[in-house]
Structure formats: structure tokens, C-alpha cells
Short mmCIF file of C-alpha atoms and ligand atoms in Angstrom, two decimals:
data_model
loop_
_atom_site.label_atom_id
_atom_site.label_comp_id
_atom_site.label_asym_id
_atom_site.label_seq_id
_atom_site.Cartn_x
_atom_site.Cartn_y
_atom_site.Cartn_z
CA UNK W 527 18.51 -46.64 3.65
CA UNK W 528 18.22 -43.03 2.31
CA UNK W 529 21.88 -41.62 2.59
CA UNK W 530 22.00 -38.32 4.78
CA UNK W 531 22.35 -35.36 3.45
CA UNK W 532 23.62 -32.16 4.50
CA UNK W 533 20.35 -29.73 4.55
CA UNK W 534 22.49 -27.67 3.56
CA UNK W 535 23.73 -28.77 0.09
CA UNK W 536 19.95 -29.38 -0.78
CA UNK W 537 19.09 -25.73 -0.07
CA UNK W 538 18.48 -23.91 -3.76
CA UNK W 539 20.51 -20.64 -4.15
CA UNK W 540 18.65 -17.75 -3.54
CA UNK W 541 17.34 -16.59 -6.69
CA UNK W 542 17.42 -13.09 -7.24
CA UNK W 543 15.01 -12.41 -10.26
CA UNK W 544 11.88 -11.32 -9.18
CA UNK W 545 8.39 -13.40 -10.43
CA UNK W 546 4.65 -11.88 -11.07
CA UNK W 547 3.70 -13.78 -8.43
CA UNK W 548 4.14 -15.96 -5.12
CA UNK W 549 1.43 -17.89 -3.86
CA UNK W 550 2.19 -18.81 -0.26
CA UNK W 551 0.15 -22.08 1.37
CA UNK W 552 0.94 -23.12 4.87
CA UNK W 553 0.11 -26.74 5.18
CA UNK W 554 -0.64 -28.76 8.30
CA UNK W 555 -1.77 -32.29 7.70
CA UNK W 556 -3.07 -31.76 4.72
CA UNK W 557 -1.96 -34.44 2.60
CA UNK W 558 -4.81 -35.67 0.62
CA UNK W 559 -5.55 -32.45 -0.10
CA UNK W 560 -1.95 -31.37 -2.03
CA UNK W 561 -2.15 -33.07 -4.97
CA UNK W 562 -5.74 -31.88 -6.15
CA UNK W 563 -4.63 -28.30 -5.02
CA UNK W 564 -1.83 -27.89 -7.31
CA UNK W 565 -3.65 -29.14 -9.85
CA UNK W 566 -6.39 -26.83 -9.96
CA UNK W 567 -3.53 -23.93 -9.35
CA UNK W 568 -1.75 -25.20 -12.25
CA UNK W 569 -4.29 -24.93 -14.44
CA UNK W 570 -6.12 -21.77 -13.26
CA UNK W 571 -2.02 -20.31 -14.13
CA UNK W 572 -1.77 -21.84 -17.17
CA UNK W 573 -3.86 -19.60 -19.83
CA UNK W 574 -2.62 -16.55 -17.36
CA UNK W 575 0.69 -14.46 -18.53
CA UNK W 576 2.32 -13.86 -15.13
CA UNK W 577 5.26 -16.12 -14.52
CA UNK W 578 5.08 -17.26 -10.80
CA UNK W 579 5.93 -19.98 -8.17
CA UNK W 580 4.06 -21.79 -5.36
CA UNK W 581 5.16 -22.33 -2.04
CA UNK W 582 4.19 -24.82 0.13
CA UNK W 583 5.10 -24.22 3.48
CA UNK W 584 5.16 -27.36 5.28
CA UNK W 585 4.56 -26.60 9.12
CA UNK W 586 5.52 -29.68 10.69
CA UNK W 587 3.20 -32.25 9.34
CA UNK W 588 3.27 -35.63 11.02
CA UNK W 589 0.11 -37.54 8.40
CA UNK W 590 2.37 -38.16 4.92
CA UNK W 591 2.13 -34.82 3.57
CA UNK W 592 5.92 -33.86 3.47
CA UNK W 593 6.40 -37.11 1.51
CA UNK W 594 3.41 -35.95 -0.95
CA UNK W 595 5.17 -32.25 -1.24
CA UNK W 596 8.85 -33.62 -1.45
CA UNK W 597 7.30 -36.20 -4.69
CA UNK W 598 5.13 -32.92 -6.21
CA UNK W 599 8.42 -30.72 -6.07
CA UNK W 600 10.16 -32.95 -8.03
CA UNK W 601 7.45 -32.65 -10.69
CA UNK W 602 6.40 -29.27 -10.45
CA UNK W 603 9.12 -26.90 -11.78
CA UNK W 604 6.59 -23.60 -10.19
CA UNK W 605 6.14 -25.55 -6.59
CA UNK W 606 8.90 -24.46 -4.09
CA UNK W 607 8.80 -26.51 -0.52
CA UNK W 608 9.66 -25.30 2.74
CA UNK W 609 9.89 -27.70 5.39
CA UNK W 610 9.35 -26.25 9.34
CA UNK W 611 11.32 -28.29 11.92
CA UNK W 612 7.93 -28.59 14.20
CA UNK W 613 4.53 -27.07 14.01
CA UNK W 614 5.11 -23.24 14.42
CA UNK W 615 1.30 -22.11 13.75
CA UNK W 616 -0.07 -20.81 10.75
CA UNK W 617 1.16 -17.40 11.27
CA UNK W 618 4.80 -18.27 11.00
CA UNK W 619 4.40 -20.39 8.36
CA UNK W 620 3.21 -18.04 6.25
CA UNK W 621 5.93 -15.71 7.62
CA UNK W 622 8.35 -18.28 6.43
CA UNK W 623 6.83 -18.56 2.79
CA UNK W 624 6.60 -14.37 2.67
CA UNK W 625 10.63 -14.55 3.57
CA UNK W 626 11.23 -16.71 0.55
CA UNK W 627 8.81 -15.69 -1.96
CA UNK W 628 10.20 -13.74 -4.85
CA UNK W 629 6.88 -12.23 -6.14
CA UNK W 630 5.99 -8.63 -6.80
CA UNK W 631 2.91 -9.97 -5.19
CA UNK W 632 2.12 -12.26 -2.79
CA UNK W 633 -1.23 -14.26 -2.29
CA UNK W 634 -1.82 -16.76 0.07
CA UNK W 635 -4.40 -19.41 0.58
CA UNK W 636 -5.14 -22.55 2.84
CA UNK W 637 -3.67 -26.09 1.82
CA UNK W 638 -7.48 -27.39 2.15
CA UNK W 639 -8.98 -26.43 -0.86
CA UNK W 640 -11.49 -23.96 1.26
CA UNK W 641 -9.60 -21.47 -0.80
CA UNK W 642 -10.48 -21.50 -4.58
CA UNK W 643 -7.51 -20.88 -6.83
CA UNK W 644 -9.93 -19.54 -9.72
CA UNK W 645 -10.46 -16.20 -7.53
CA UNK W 646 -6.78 -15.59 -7.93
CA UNK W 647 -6.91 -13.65 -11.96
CA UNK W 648 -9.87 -11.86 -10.02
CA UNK W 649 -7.55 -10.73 -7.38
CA UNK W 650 -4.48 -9.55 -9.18
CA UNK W 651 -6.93 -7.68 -11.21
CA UNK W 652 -8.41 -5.78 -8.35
CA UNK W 653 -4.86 -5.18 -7.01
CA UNK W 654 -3.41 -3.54 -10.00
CA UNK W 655 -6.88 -0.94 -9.82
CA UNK W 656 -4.72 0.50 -7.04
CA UNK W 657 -4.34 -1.07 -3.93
CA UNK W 658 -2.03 -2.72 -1.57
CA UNK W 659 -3.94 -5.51 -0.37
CA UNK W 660 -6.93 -7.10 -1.21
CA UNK W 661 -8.51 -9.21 1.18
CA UNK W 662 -11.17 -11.84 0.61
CA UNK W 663 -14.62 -12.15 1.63
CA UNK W 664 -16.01 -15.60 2.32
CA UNK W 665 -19.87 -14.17 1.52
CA UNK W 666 -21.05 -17.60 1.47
CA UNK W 667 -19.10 -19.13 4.19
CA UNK W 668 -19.04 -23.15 4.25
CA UNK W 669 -18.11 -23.55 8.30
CA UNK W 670 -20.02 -24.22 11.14
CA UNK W 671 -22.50 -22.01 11.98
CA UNK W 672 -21.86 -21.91 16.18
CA UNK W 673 -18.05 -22.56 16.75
CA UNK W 674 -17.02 -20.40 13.67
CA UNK W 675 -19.19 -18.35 11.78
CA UNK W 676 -20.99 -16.76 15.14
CA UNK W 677 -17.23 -15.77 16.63
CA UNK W 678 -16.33 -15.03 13.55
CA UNK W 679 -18.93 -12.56 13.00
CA UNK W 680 -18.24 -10.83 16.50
CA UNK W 681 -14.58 -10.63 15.83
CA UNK W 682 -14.84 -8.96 12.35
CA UNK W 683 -17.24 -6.38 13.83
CA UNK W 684 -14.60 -5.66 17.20
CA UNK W 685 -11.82 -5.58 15.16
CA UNK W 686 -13.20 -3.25 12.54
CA UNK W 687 -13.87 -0.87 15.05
CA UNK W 688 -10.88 -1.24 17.33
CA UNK W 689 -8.70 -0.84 14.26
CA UNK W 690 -10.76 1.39 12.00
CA UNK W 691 -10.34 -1.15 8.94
CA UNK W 692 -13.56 -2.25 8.65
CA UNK W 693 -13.90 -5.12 6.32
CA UNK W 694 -16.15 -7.93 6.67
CA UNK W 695 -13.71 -11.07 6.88
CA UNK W 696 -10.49 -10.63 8.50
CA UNK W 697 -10.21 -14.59 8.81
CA UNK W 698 -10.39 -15.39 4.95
CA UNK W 699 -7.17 -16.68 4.25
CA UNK W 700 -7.01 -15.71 0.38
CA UNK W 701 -5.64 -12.53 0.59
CA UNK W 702 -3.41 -10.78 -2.10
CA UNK W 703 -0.72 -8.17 -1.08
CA UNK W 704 2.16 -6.28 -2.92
CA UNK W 705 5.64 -7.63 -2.03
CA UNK W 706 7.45 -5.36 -0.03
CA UNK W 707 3.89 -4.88 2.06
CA UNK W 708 4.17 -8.38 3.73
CA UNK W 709 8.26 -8.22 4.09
CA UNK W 710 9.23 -6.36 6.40
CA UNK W 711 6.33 -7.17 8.75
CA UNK W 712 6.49 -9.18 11.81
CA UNK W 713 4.48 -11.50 12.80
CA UNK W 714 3.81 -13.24 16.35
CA UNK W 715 0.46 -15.60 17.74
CA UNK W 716 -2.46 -15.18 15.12
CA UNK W 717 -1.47 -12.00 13.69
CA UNK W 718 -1.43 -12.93 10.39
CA UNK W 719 -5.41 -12.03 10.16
CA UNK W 720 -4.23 -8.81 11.57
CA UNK W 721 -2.27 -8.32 8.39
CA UNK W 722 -4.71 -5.33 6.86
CA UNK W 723 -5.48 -3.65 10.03
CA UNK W 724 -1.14 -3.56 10.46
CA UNK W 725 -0.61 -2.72 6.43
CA UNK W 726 -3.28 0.25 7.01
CA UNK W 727 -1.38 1.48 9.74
CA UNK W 728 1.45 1.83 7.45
CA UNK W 729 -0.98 3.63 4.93
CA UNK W 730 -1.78 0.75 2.68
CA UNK W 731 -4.30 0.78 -0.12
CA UNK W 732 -6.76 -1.88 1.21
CA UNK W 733 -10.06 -3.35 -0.13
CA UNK W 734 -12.38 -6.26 -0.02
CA UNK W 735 -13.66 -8.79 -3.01
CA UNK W 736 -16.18 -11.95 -2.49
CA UNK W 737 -14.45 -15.06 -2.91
CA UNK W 738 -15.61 -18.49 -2.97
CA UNK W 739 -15.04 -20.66 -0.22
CA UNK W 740 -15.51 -24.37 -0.29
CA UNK W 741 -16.59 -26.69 2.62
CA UNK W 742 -13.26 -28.85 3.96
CA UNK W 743 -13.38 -32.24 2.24
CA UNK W 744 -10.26 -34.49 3.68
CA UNK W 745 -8.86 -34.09 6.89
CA UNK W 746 -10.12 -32.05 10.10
CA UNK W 747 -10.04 -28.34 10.87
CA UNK W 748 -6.73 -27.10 12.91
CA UNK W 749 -8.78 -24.73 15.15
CA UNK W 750 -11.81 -24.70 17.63
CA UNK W 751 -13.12 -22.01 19.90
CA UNK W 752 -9.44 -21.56 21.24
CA UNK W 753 -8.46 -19.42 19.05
CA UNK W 754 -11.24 -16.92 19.48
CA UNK W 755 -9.08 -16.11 23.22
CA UNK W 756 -6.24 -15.51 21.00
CA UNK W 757 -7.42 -13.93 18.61
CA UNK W 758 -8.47 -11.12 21.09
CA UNK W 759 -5.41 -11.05 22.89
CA UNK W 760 -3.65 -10.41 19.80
CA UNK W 761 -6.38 -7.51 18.87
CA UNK W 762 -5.18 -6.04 22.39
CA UNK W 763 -1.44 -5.97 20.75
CA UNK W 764 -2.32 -4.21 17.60
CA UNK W 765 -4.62 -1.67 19.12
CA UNK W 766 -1.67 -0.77 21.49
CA UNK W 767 0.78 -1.05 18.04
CA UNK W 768 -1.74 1.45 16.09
CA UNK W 769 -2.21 4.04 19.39
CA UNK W 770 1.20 4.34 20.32
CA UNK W 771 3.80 1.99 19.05
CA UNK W 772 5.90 4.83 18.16
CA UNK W 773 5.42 7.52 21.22
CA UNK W 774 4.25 5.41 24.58
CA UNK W 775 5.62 8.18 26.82
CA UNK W 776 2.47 10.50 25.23
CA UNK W 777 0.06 7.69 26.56
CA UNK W 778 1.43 6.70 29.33
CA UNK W 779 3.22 10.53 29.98
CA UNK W 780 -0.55 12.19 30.14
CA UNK W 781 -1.98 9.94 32.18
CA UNK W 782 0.78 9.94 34.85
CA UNK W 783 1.07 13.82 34.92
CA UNK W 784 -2.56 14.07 35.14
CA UNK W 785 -2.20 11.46 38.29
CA UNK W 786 0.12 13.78 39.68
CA UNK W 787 -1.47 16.79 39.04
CA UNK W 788 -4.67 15.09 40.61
CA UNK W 789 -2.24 14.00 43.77
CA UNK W 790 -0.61 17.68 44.30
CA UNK W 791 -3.62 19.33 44.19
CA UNK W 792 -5.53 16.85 46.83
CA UNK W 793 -2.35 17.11 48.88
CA UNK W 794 -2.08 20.92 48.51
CA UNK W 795 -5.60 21.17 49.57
CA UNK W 796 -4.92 18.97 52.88
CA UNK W 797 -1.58 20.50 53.74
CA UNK W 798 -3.55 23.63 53.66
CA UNK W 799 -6.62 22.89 56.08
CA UNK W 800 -3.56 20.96 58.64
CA UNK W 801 -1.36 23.87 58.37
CA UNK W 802 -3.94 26.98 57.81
CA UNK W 803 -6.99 25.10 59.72
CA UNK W 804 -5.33 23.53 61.86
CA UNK W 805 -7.40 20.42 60.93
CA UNK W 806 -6.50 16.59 61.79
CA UNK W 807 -6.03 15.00 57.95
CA UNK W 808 -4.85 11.56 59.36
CA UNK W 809 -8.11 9.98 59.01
CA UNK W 810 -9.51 10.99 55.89
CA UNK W 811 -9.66 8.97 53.24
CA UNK W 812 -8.90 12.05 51.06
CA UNK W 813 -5.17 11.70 52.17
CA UNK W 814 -4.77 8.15 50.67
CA UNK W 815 -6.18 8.70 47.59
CA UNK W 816 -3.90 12.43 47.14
CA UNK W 817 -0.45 9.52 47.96
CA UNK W 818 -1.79 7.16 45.73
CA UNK W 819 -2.27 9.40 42.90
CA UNK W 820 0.98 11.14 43.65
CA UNK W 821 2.57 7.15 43.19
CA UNK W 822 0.80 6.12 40.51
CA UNK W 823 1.80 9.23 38.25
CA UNK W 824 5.67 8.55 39.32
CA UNK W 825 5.11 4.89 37.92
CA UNK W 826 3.32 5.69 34.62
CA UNK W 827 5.93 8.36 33.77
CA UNK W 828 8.23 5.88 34.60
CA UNK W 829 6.55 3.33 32.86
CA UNK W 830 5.96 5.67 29.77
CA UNK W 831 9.82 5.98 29.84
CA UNK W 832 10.85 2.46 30.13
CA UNK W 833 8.02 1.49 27.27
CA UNK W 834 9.71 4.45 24.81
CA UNK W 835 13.29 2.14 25.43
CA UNK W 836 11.67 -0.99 24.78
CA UNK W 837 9.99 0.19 21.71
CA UNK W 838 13.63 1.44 20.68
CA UNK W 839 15.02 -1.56 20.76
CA UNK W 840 11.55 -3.33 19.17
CA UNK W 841 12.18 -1.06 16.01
CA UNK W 842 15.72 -1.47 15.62
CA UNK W 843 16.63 -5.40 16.40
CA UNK W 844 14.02 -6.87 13.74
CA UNK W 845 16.01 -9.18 12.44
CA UNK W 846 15.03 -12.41 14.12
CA UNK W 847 12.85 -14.19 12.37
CA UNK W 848 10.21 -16.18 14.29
CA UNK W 849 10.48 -19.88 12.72
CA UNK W 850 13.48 -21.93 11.63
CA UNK W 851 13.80 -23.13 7.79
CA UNK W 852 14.96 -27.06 7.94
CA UNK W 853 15.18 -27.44 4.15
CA UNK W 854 14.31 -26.40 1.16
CA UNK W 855 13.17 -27.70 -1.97
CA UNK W 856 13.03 -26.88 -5.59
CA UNK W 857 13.62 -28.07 -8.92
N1 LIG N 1254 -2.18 -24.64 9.33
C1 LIG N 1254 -0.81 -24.59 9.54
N2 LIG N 1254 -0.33 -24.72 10.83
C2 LIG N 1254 -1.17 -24.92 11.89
C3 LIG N 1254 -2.56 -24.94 11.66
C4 LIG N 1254 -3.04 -24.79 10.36
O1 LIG N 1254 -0.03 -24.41 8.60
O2 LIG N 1254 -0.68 -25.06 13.00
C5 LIG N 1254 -2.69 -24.50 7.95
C6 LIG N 1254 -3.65 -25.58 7.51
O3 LIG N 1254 -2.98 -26.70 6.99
C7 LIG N 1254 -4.49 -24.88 6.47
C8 LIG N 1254 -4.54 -23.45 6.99
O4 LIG N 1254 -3.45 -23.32 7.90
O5 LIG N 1254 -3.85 -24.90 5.21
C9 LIG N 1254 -5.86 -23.13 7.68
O6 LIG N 1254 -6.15 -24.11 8.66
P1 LIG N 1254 -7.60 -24.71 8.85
O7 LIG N 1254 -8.17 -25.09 7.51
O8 LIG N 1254 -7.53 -25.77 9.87
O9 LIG N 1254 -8.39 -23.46 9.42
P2 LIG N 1254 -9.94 -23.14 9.14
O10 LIG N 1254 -10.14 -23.12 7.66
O11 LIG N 1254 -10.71 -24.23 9.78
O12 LIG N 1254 -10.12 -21.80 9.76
MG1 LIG N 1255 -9.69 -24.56 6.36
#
């Protein structure tokens, strides 16, 4: 019987010297795919000068794979391992590997071998031209052509023009970004494709190169037309992040005042044909729209107020992180 340990005493230090480069890999079930992945990284890295580490971030496989990543981190000095307590979704996976990574820059990619490791030299390249991010393009996608490449398709085009970063894959998982881009970002649901449209709304330096992108060979997709519903729900949350994260009450201020304005100048206009007329106003319909303007302009001022508190506290209590490291290991 394995003795227990305390996760504790297997955790690594935190190392402080910083690497080239971090690749981050969330991995779900993905088991026979591990070994052949490391490989190829391991030998794309080889011939290349930057020192870097990989890490696998294990979110709460149940099919063999933490038993393939625990044997390949004893192996692999570069291969770092984090191990989720349950399935937290993609997203916080690779919020947990962005946490620990130690790279000036950070590039992540799928545990399925879609990704191809040989478009990573390309990437760094591209990112020291100038930019903050550089996102890949699957150009010759190797998915299904009605339950993902059709949604995809749609989504790309809405959320390049909700956002106003229009590139032409926001779903491509190889992505590279500079360090302290990805740190200090939060991420929640399926944001993590959101990534460019929330780095250029910090002012990053984004662009877009072709990448391959290889058909899945073991093991079975994570995702169907689900996430599509997400996906838009989340676009709702970073349209309303880009127009007014930082000043609600001027959203929700102007509309309110102009409700009210709307609502004292209907009821002005009544008060004066009951009082000056000597009209009846308790039948027209005039009368209920002038109150419910006059309401609805007290509750989005109010609103606007209560959102500017909540937004307060949103930008000063970031310090929960949204997934729970169980162990860690490294050579
Ligand atoms: N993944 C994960 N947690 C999940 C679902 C997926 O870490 O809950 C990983 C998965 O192992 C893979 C990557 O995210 O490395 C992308 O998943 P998948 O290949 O299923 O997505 P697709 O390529 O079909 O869009
Ligand atoms: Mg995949």
C-alpha cells in the first residue's frame, strides 16, 4: 500500500528564477495522448536556446492519465504537474497552470495533439516582432464541419464585432502571451477564448498567425453544441466588462436620467392640462407611462449606483483564485 503523504511535503518550493518560457496544457482524459505529446515538445525544444518548463495541468482526470503524468514527471526534468481536485473546466485549468508558470511567456496548447508543438519557434518569433499576444489560426481546421466549425464560424464573426478584436479564431487553443499579460487576469466559465478581446482592453499588442491543427486521434472531444450557449453568455460578460466595467453609473446614470427626464416632462405636461385645462388625466394611458418612466429612472440611478459598489469591491478583492491546487509535482 502506497504510504500517505502529506500534499504538502510533496509540493516543490516556489522557484523564483524566471524561464524563457511556460507552456501551459490543461488535460482532461487524455492519457494516451501524454506521452507522444511531450515527446514531440521535447524535441521541437531541444535545438531551440530558450530554457523553459511544461505544465501539465491535470483537471481531474478519471481514465489513467494522472498515473501517466505522475510516471513522465519523474522523467522529465522540464514537465511540471498540477493535479486539480475535480474537473474545474478548461478555463481554470489553464488559470491554474498561468498561476504557476514562471515564463516570461506563456503558450498554451491542448493535451490532444490538435495543437502542433512545431508552431511554437514560429510563435515566439512573431511575439518578440512586438506584440503581446499572438493567437493562432486553425486555417485548415480538422473538426466537424456542423457541430463545430459552422458555430465556430458565427462566434468568431459576433465576437469580433462585439469586442472590436477581430481575428479569425478565438477558439484555437495555441495561443502565446507575455507573462504578466495572463497574470493578473481572471478568469470565470469559458473565458479563456476571451483572453485577446480582455488583453486588448488592457491595450495589448495582439495579432494572428496560421497554425496547424491536427484531427483528434485517441480519446473523444470534451465539448458539443453546449458550449456554443456559453460561450455567448460569457460574450454578454465581456461586452459589459469592455463598455463599462470601470464607470456603470455613466451607463446606467444616462439612461435613468433620461427616464426621468422623459417622466417629468409627460407628467408636467398632464399636471398642466388637469390644473390649467381643467382636463380629466385619470384615464389616459399617457399618465402610466409619465409614472413608469418617473420609476424606472429612480431604479437605474439606483442601479447605476449599486453596480459602481459592486465593481469596487470586483477590482479590489481579486485575490481568490477560482480552482484549488491538490499537489504538485516536479523533479
Ligand atoms: N479540457 C480540460 N478540462 C475540461 C475539458 C477539456 O482540461 O473540462 C482539456 C482537454 O483535455 C484538452 C483541451 O482542454 O486538452 C481541449 O479540449 P477538447 O480537445 O475536448 O476541445 P476541442 O478541441 O474539441 O475544442
Ligand atoms: Mg481538441
Amino acid at each position: 500500500m502506497a504510504t500517505m503523504l502529506d500534499p504538502k511535503s510533496l509540493e516543490a518550493p516556489p522557484i523564483q528564477e524566471s524561464l524563457d518560457l511556460s507552456l501551459v496544457i490543461p488535460i482532461y482524459n487524455e492519457y494516451e495522448s501524454i506521452p507522444r505529446l511531450l515527446r514531440v515538445i521535447a524535441e521541437v525544444m531541444e535545438p531551440l536556446d530558450y530554457s523553459y518548463e511544461v505544465i501539465c495541468v491535470d483537471d481531474g482526470s478519471t481514465d489513467g492519465s494522472v498515473e501517466v503524468l505522475r510516471q513522465q514527471a519523474i522523467e522529465n526534468p522540464h514537465l511540471a504537474v498540477l493535479l486539480l481536485r475535480r474537473n474545474y473546466g478548461q478555463t481554470a485549468a489553464m488559470a491554474a497552470g498561468f498561476d504557476y508558470a514562471r515564463g516570461q511567456v506563456i503558450i498554451t496548447l491542448d493535451g490532444d495533439l490538435q495543437n502542433d508543438p512545431a508552431d511554437i519557434p514560429m510563435l515566439m518569433n512573431t511575439l518578440d516582432e512586438g506584440y503581446d499576444l499572438v493567437s493562432g489560426w486553425r486555417k485548415h481546421r480538422q473538426d466537424d464541419q456542423i457541430t463545430r466549425l459552422l458555430p465556430s464560424k458565427i462566434a468568431n464573426w459576433i465576437i469580433g464585432r462585439v469586442t472590436g478584436v477581430s481575428i479569425h479564431d478565438y477558439g484555437c487553443s495555441l495561443k502565446a502571451y507575455r507573462a504578466e499579460l495572463v497574470r493578473d487576469m481572471n478568469l470565470y466559465g469559458e473565458l479563456h477564448r476571451f483572453l485577446p478581446a480582455l488583453a486588448f482592453i488592457e491595450g495589448a499588442r495582439i495579432t494572428e498567425v496560421p497554425v496547424n491543427h491536427h484531427a483528434r486521434q485517441f480519446g473523444a472531444s470534451k465539448y458539443g453544441l453546449g458550449r456554443t450557449f456559453r460561450v455567448v453568455m460569457d460574450l454578454l460578460t465581456v461586452y459589459f466588462m469592455k463598455r463599462f466595467l470601470t464607470k456603470p453609473m455613466y451607463v446606467f446614470g444616462l439612461m435613468g436620467l433620461l427616464s426621468m427626464v422623459g417622466g417629468v416632462l409627460l407628467g408636467g405636461y398632464l399636471t398642466f392640462l388637469k390644473l390649467a385645462l381643467g382636463q380629466s388625466i385619470g384615464d389616459r394611458p399617457l399618465l402610466i407611462l409619465a409614472i413608469v418612466l418617473l420609476l424606472a429612472g429612480i431604479q437605474l440611478l439606483c442601479f447605476g449606483l449599486l453596480a459602481e459598489l459592486l465593481m469596487r469591491t470586483y477590482h479590489e478583492s481579486q485575490n481568490r483564485p477560482i480552482y484549488r491546487v491538490r499537489q504538485v509535482l516536479r523533479r
